[in-house]
GROMACS .gro file of C-alpha atoms in nm:
model
  309
    1MET     CA    1   0.000   0.000   0.000
    2GLU     CA    2   0.142   0.337  -0.100
    3ALA     CA    3   0.189   0.603   0.166
    4PRO     CA    4  -0.048   0.902   0.144
    5LEU     CA    5   0.094   1.215  -0.015
    6THR     CA    6   0.177   1.526   0.185
    7PRO     CA    7   0.013   1.860   0.091
    8ALA     CA    8   0.336   1.968  -0.080
    9GLN     CA    9   0.344   1.647  -0.285
   10GLU     CA   10  -0.024   1.691  -0.376
   11GLU     CA   11   0.054   2.041  -0.507
   12VAL     CA   12   0.329   1.906  -0.731
   13LEU     CA   13   0.104   1.627  -0.855
   14ALA     CA   14  -0.172   1.874  -0.937
   15LEU     CA   15   0.076   2.093  -1.121
   16LEU     CA   16   0.193   1.802  -1.335
   17ARG     CA   17  -0.160   1.692  -1.420
   18GLU     CA   18  -0.306   2.036  -1.480
   19THR     CA   19  -0.363   2.155  -1.835
   20ASP     CA   20  -0.508   2.480  -1.960
   21GLY     CA   21  -0.751   2.328  -2.205
   22GLU     CA   22  -0.668   2.130  -2.517
   23ARG     CA   23  -0.312   2.162  -2.640
   24PRO     CA   24  -0.311   2.219  -3.018
   25ASP     CA   25  -0.082   2.033  -3.256
   26VAL     CA   26   0.228   2.223  -3.364
   27ASP     CA   27   0.336   2.275  -3.721
   28ALA     CA   28   0.554   1.987  -3.843
   29ALA     CA   29   0.795   2.241  -3.991
   30LEU     CA   30   0.849   2.423  -3.657
   31ARG     CA   31   1.194   2.280  -3.577
   32HIS     CA   32   1.322   2.365  -3.926
   33GLU     CA   33   1.183   2.718  -3.905
   34LEU     CA   34   1.348   2.776  -3.566
   35LYS     CA   35   1.682   2.640  -3.685
   36HIS     CA   36   1.665   2.848  -4.004
   37HIS     CA   37   1.593   3.160  -3.797
   38LEU     CA   38   1.891   3.094  -3.569
   39GLU     CA   39   2.130   3.018  -3.852
   40GLN     CA   40   2.020   3.320  -4.054
   41GLU     CA   41   2.106   3.543  -3.760
   42LEU     CA   42   2.426   3.371  -3.648
   43ARG     CA   43   2.589   3.222  -3.958
   44PRO     CA   44   2.763   3.547  -4.064
   45LEU     CA   45   2.943   3.554  -3.727
   46THR     CA   46   3.073   3.199  -3.761
   47ARG     CA   47   3.275   3.258  -4.078
   48GLY     CA   48   3.590   3.337  -3.882
   49ILE     CA   49   3.557   3.045  -3.642
   50GLU     CA   50   3.819   2.770  -3.674
   51LYS     CA   51   3.677   2.537  -3.410
   52PRO     CA   52   3.325   2.493  -3.268
   53VAL     CA   53   3.197   2.744  -3.016
   54PHE     CA   54   2.980   2.598  -2.738
   55VAL     CA   55   2.695   2.806  -2.596
   56GLY     CA   56   2.524   2.691  -2.276
   57LYS     CA   57   2.287   2.850  -2.027
   58ALA     CA   58   2.563   2.963  -1.789
   59ALA     CA   59   2.762   3.133  -2.066
   60LEU     CA   60   2.449   3.305  -2.197
   61GLN     CA   61   2.360   3.434  -1.854
   62ARG     CA   62   2.713   3.560  -1.785
   63VAL     CA   63   2.773   3.733  -2.117
   64LEU     CA   64   2.436   3.908  -2.111
   65GLN     CA   65   2.498   4.030  -1.756
   66CYS     CA   66   2.854   4.155  -1.810
   67GLU     CA   67   3.091   4.072  -2.092
   68ALA     CA   68   3.402   4.141  -1.884
   69HIS     CA   69   3.281   3.896  -1.618
   70HIS     CA   70   3.216   3.634  -1.887
   71VAL     CA   71   3.565   3.669  -2.038
   72ALA     CA   72   3.727   3.647  -1.693
   73GLU     CA   73   3.538   3.328  -1.613
   74GLN     CA   74   3.622   3.176  -1.952
   75GLN     CA   75   3.992   3.241  -1.905
   76ALA     CA   76   4.018   3.123  -1.545
   77PRO     CA   77   4.068   2.750  -1.478
   78PHE     CA   78   3.768   2.586  -1.312
   79GLU     CA   79   3.826   2.483  -0.952
   80TRP     CA   80   3.615   2.227  -0.770
   81SER     CA   81   3.505   2.293  -0.414
   82VAL     CA   82   3.238   2.159  -0.182
   83ALA     CA   83   3.012   2.443  -0.299
   84THR     CA   84   3.060   2.374  -0.672
   85ALA     CA   85   3.043   1.995  -0.627
   86ARG     CA   86   2.717   2.003  -0.432
   87GLY     CA   87   2.491   2.054  -0.732
   88THR     CA   88   2.668   1.791  -0.945
   89VAL     CA   89   2.637   1.524  -0.675
   90ALA     CA   90   2.278   1.620  -0.592
   91HIS     CA   91   2.169   1.596  -0.956
   92LYS     CA   92   2.337   1.256  -0.986
   93ALA     CA   93   2.151   1.137  -0.676
   94VAL     CA   94   1.819   1.256  -0.818
   95GLN     CA   95   1.903   1.082  -1.146
   96LEU     CA   96   1.964   0.755  -0.957
   97SER     CA   97   1.637   0.795  -0.766
   98VAL     CA   98   1.445   0.813  -1.093
   99GLY     CA   99   1.581   0.476  -1.203
  100ARG     CA  100   1.523   0.296  -0.871
  101THR     CA  101   1.223   0.069  -0.814
  102ASP     CA  102   1.260   0.104  -0.436
  103ARG     CA  103   1.274   0.424  -0.231
  104PRO     CA  104   1.607   0.425  -0.046
  105PRO     CA  105   1.686   0.693   0.214
  106PRO     CA  106   1.826   1.015   0.068
  107LEU     CA  107   2.170   0.958   0.222
  108LYS     CA  108   2.191   0.620   0.047
  109LEU     CA  109   2.124   0.795  -0.284
  110VAL     CA  110   2.395   1.050  -0.200
  111ASP     CA  111   2.650   0.778  -0.122
  112ASP     CA  112   2.561   0.590  -0.440
  113ALA     CA  113   2.601   0.912  -0.640
  114LEU     CA  114   2.942   0.983  -0.485
  115GLU     CA  115   3.056   0.629  -0.559
  116ARG     CA  116   2.939   0.642  -0.922
  117LEU     CA  117   3.099   0.980  -0.987
  118GLN     CA  118   3.437   0.901  -0.833
  119ASP     CA  119   3.456   0.563  -1.010
  120ASP     CA  120   3.377   0.713  -1.351
  121PRO     CA  121   3.704   0.780  -1.535
  122GLY     CA  122   3.526   1.019  -1.769
  123SER     CA  123   3.387   1.231  -1.485
  124ARG     CA  124   3.547   1.574  -1.437
  125ILE     CA  125   3.474   1.558  -1.066
  126ALA     CA  126   3.629   1.216  -0.996
  127ASP     CA  127   3.976   1.336  -0.892
  128PHE     CA  128   3.829   1.602  -0.664
  129LEU     CA  129   3.608   1.348  -0.484
  130LEU     CA  130   3.889   1.097  -0.444
  131GLY     CA  131   4.112   1.364  -0.289
  132LEU     CA  132   3.862   1.489  -0.029
  133THR     CA  133   3.956   1.481   0.337
  134ASP     CA  134   3.719   1.300   0.572
  135ALA     CA  135   3.593   1.633   0.703
  136ALA     CA  136   3.530   1.776   0.355
  137ARG     CA  137   3.354   1.458   0.240
  138ALA     CA  138   3.131   1.467   0.548
  139GLU     CA  139   3.048   1.831   0.475
  140LEU     CA  140   2.963   1.750   0.113
  141ARG     CA  141   2.750   1.448   0.210
  142ALA     CA  142   2.554   1.655   0.461
  143GLU     CA  143   2.487   1.942   0.220
  144VAL     CA  144   2.385   1.716  -0.068
  145ASN     CA  145   2.170   1.503   0.163
  146GLU     CA  146   1.974   1.814   0.258
  147LEU     CA  147   1.898   1.886  -0.109
  148VAL     CA  148   1.809   1.528  -0.200
  149ALA     CA  149   1.595   1.486   0.111
  150GLY     CA  150   1.405   1.798   0.008
  151PHE     CA  151   1.332   1.649  -0.333
  152VAL     CA  152   1.223   1.312  -0.190
  153GLU     CA  153   1.006   1.479   0.075
  154LEU     CA  154   0.841   1.738  -0.148
  155TRP     CA  155   0.790   1.542  -0.470
  156PRO     CA  156   0.549   1.251  -0.514
  157PRO     CA  157   0.707   0.919  -0.616
  158LEU     CA  158   0.776   0.936  -0.989
  159GLN     CA  159   0.561   0.685  -1.172
  160ARG     CA  160   0.689   0.492  -1.474
  161ALA     CA  161   0.388   0.609  -1.672
  162TRP     CA  162   0.518   0.966  -1.641
  163LYS     CA  163   0.831   0.868  -1.839
  164PRO     CA  164   1.068   1.049  -1.602
  165GLN     CA  165   1.419   1.130  -1.722
  166ALA     CA  166   1.687   1.297  -1.512
  167GLU     CA  167   2.001   1.479  -1.623
  168THR     CA  168   1.911   1.456  -1.992
  169ARG     CA  169   2.139   1.630  -2.240
  170ARG     CA  170   2.013   1.852  -2.519
  171ARG     CA  171   2.225   1.973  -2.811
  172ALA     CA  172   2.168   2.167  -3.132
  173GLU     CA  173   2.436   2.212  -3.398
  174LEU     CA  174   2.420   2.524  -3.615
  175ALA     CA  175   2.630   2.659  -3.903
  176ASN     CA  176   2.765   2.317  -4.004
  177GLY     CA  177   2.855   2.233  -3.646
  178MET     CA  178   3.059   2.546  -3.579
  179LEU     CA  179   2.810   2.677  -3.321
  180ILE     CA  180   2.674   2.429  -3.069
  181LEU     CA  181   2.393   2.505  -2.825
  182SER     CA  182   2.388   2.260  -2.536
  183GLY     CA  183   2.237   2.204  -2.195
  184THR     CA  184   2.150   1.939  -1.937
  185VAL     CA  185   1.794   1.931  -1.805
  186ASP     CA  186   1.744   1.834  -1.440
  187LEU     CA  187   1.419   1.644  -1.491
  188THR     CA  188   1.163   1.586  -1.765
  189LEU     CA  189   0.827   1.415  -1.737
  190GLY     CA  190   0.608   1.297  -2.022
  191ALA     CA  191   0.676   1.305  -2.394
  192PRO     CA  192   0.526   1.451  -2.713
  193GLN     CA  193   0.229   1.269  -2.862
  194GLY     CA  194   0.276   1.305  -3.234
  195LEU     CA  195   0.269   1.679  -3.296
  196ARG     CA  196   0.107   1.753  -2.960
  197ALA     CA  197   0.321   1.883  -2.672
  198GLY     CA  198   0.333   1.650  -2.374
  199ARG     CA  199   0.660   1.710  -2.186
  200VAL     CA  200   0.717   1.902  -1.863
  201VAL     CA  201   1.069   2.038  -1.811
  202VAL     CA  202   1.175   2.086  -1.448
  203ASP     CA  203   1.473   2.282  -1.315
  204LEU     CA  204   1.550   2.209  -0.950
  205LYS     CA  205   1.679   2.514  -0.764
  206THR     CA  206   1.820   2.604  -0.426
  207GLY     CA  207   1.797   2.952  -0.279
  208GLY     CA  208   1.550   3.216  -0.392
  209ARG     CA  209   1.389   3.307  -0.722
  210HIS     CA  210   1.583   3.489  -0.991
  211ALA     CA  211   1.468   3.631  -1.323
  212GLY     CA  212   1.740   3.431  -1.498
  213HIS     CA  213   1.571   3.105  -1.399
  214VAL     CA  214   1.292   3.171  -1.647
  215ASP     CA  215   1.547   3.235  -1.920
  216ASP     CA  216   1.728   2.908  -1.841
  217LEU     CA  217   1.409   2.709  -1.888
  218ARG     CA  218   1.318   2.890  -2.208
  219PHE     CA  219   1.661   2.797  -2.345
  220TYR     CA  220   1.590   2.432  -2.259
  221ALA     CA  221   1.251   2.460  -2.432
  222LEU     CA  222   1.424   2.587  -2.746
  223LEU     CA  223   1.675   2.301  -2.739
  224ASP     CA  224   1.399   2.047  -2.683
  225THR     CA  225   1.203   2.183  -2.978
  226LEU     CA  226   1.506   2.181  -3.206
  227ARG     CA  227   1.566   1.819  -3.103
  228SER     CA  228   1.218   1.665  -3.132
  229GLY     CA  229   1.024   1.918  -3.335
  230VAL     CA  230   0.766   1.955  -3.057
  231PRO     CA  231   0.812   2.201  -2.767
  232PRO     CA  232   0.749   2.111  -2.403
  233PHE     CA  233   0.408   2.225  -2.287
  234ARG     CA  234   0.520   2.344  -1.943
  235LEU     CA  235   0.835   2.480  -1.775
  236VAL     CA  236   0.876   2.451  -1.398
  237SER     CA  237   1.135   2.601  -1.164
  238TYR     CA  238   1.108   2.413  -0.835
  239TYR     CA  239   1.268   2.567  -0.525
  240LEU     CA  240   1.373   2.296  -0.281
  241ASP     CA  241   1.443   2.533   0.009
  242SER     CA  242   1.088   2.669   0.017
  243GLY     CA  243   0.887   2.393  -0.152
  244THR     CA  244   0.747   2.643  -0.404
  245PHE     CA  245   0.754   2.665  -0.780
  246SER     CA  246   0.709   2.900  -1.072
  247VAL     CA  247   0.541   2.783  -1.391
  248GLU     CA  248   0.529   2.898  -1.750
  249ASP     CA  249   0.346   2.727  -2.034
  250VAL     CA  250   0.536   2.722  -2.363
  251THR     CA  251   0.386   2.938  -2.635
  252GLU     CA  252   0.509   3.072  -2.966
  253GLN     CA  253   0.598   3.396  -2.786
  254VAL     CA  254   0.809   3.204  -2.530
  255LEU     CA  255   1.010   3.036  -2.808
  256GLU     CA  256   1.054   3.369  -2.988
  257ALA     CA  257   1.189   3.525  -2.667
  258ALA     CA  258   1.429   3.232  -2.627
  259ILE     CA  259   1.556   3.279  -2.983
  260ARG     CA  260   1.611   3.655  -2.937
  261ARG     CA  261   1.808   3.598  -2.618
  262THR     CA  262   2.008   3.308  -2.762
  263VAL     CA  263   2.101   3.509  -3.072
  264ALA     CA  264   2.203   3.812  -2.865
  265GLY     CA  265   2.413   3.607  -2.624
  266ALA     CA  266   2.569   3.376  -2.883
  267ALA     CA  267   2.667   3.677  -3.098
  268ARG     CA  268   2.849   3.833  -2.803
  269ILE     CA  269   3.021   3.505  -2.714
  270VAL     CA  270   3.149   3.461  -3.071
  271GLU     CA  271   3.259   3.824  -3.106
  272LEU     CA  272   3.452   3.812  -2.779
  273GLN     CA  273   3.609   3.474  -2.854
  274LEU     CA  274   3.729   3.598  -3.193
  275GLY     CA  275   3.864   3.920  -3.039
  276MET     CA  276   3.643   4.134  -3.260
  277ARG     CA  277   3.607   4.388  -2.979
  278SER     CA  278   3.687   4.448  -2.614
  279PRO     CA  279   3.440   4.322  -2.353
  280ALA     CA  280   3.197   4.576  -2.214
  281VAL     CA  281   3.163   4.629  -1.839
  282THR     CA  282   2.810   4.631  -1.698
  283PRO     CA  283   2.783   4.677  -1.320
  284ASN     CA  284   2.525   4.437  -1.173
  285PRO     CA  285   2.471   4.218  -0.863
  286THR     CA  286   2.721   3.956  -0.986
  287CYS     CA  287   2.994   4.212  -0.914
  288ARG     CA  288   2.979   4.090  -0.552
  289TRP     CA  289   3.153   3.762  -0.638
  290CYS     CA  290   3.322   3.843  -0.969
  291ARG     CA  291   3.693   3.759  -0.975
  292LEU     CA  292   3.756   4.109  -1.118
  293LYS     CA  293   3.579   4.293  -0.835
  294ASP     CA  294   3.898   4.439  -0.683
  295GLU     CA  295   4.031   4.579  -1.012
  296CYS     CA  296   3.718   4.662  -1.212
  297ASP     CA  297   3.585   5.018  -1.204
  298GLY     CA  298   3.234   4.885  -1.265
  299ALA     CA  299   3.250   4.655  -0.963
  300VAL     CA  300   3.384   4.937  -0.748
  301ALA     CA  301   3.102   5.163  -0.865
  302TRP     CA  302   2.845   4.893  -0.792
  303GLY     CA  303   2.988   4.837  -0.446
  304ALA     CA  304   2.969   5.209  -0.373
  305GLU     CA  305   2.603   5.219  -0.478
  306GLU     CA  306   2.527   4.935  -0.238
  307GLN     CA  307   2.682   5.109   0.061
  308PRO     CA  308   2.419   5.261   0.295
  309GLY     CA  309   2.400   5.638   0.317
   0.00000   0.00000   0.00000
C-alpha cells in the first residue's frame, strides 16, 4: 500500500496533471523554421571560427549580464570545491532515484552518487572526490543530503507512466557544427504525442527566485524543440528550500523570446572569442563575487552604490 501524499506532494502532482484546455498540434515544420531563424542570424558571425563554439545556459547568462565577467570566467581554470560539487552530486543522486524501483533513504542515494561519480574515469569531478579529506567529504554528504531529502520529501514518487528522465542532455548544432547550443535538463516528465506537446521540463533550484531562472528554462525549451520538433508544454522552476515553484506554459511567444536571447548572447560570445572587440563592463549584482571585483571600475562603482548612506 502506497503512503499518502503530503500537501506539498499533492501540489506538485496537481501541477503536473493540470492543463489549460486542449493543447493544439504544432506545425511539423516548426523545428526547421526555428533552426533556419537561428542560422540566418548567427551564420555570418561563424565565418571566422576555426573550431566549434559551445553556448550553454551559464555562458548566456554571464555574457548578457557583463561581458568582462564572462571573459574572466572563460579564461580562469575551473576549480572544484564543496560548494561547486554540491549541485553535481545532488543531480546525480536525483538521477539515480528516478531509475530505482525502491525508495532508499536520501543519504543512500547521495553515497551511491558519490561512488558512481568518483569511479567514472570520464567524470570531471572524480579526482576532486577521491582527494577529499574525511571532514570535507562529510560536509559534502551533509549538504547534498539536505537537497536530496528535500526532493524526496516534497515530490510525489515518480511513476513509470510519467516517463521520467533525469540529467538529460540537449544539443543543437548550427552553421555546419561550428556553433553548438547545449544544456543538461534536471528532470523531464512525459513526452510529445505526435505533434502535440506532452513534456514538462523541471529545473531544481536552491535559494530564492531569480529572473534568470525563467530564461534558463526557455533555453531548454528551445533546445527540446530543435531536437524533437515539438516544444514542451510546461516549464517549472522548483525551489527545494521553500517547496514552491514557478510555472510557464510554452507558447510561440516564449520560443521567440528564447531565440532573441540566444542570438544576442551567442553573438556576443562569438565576437569576444574571436577578439572582434573588447568586452563591455556592466555593473550588476554579480559584481559581488566576480573575480575582477577588486580591479574593475564597474564593480567598485556597484559596491559604492550598495553602501548605505
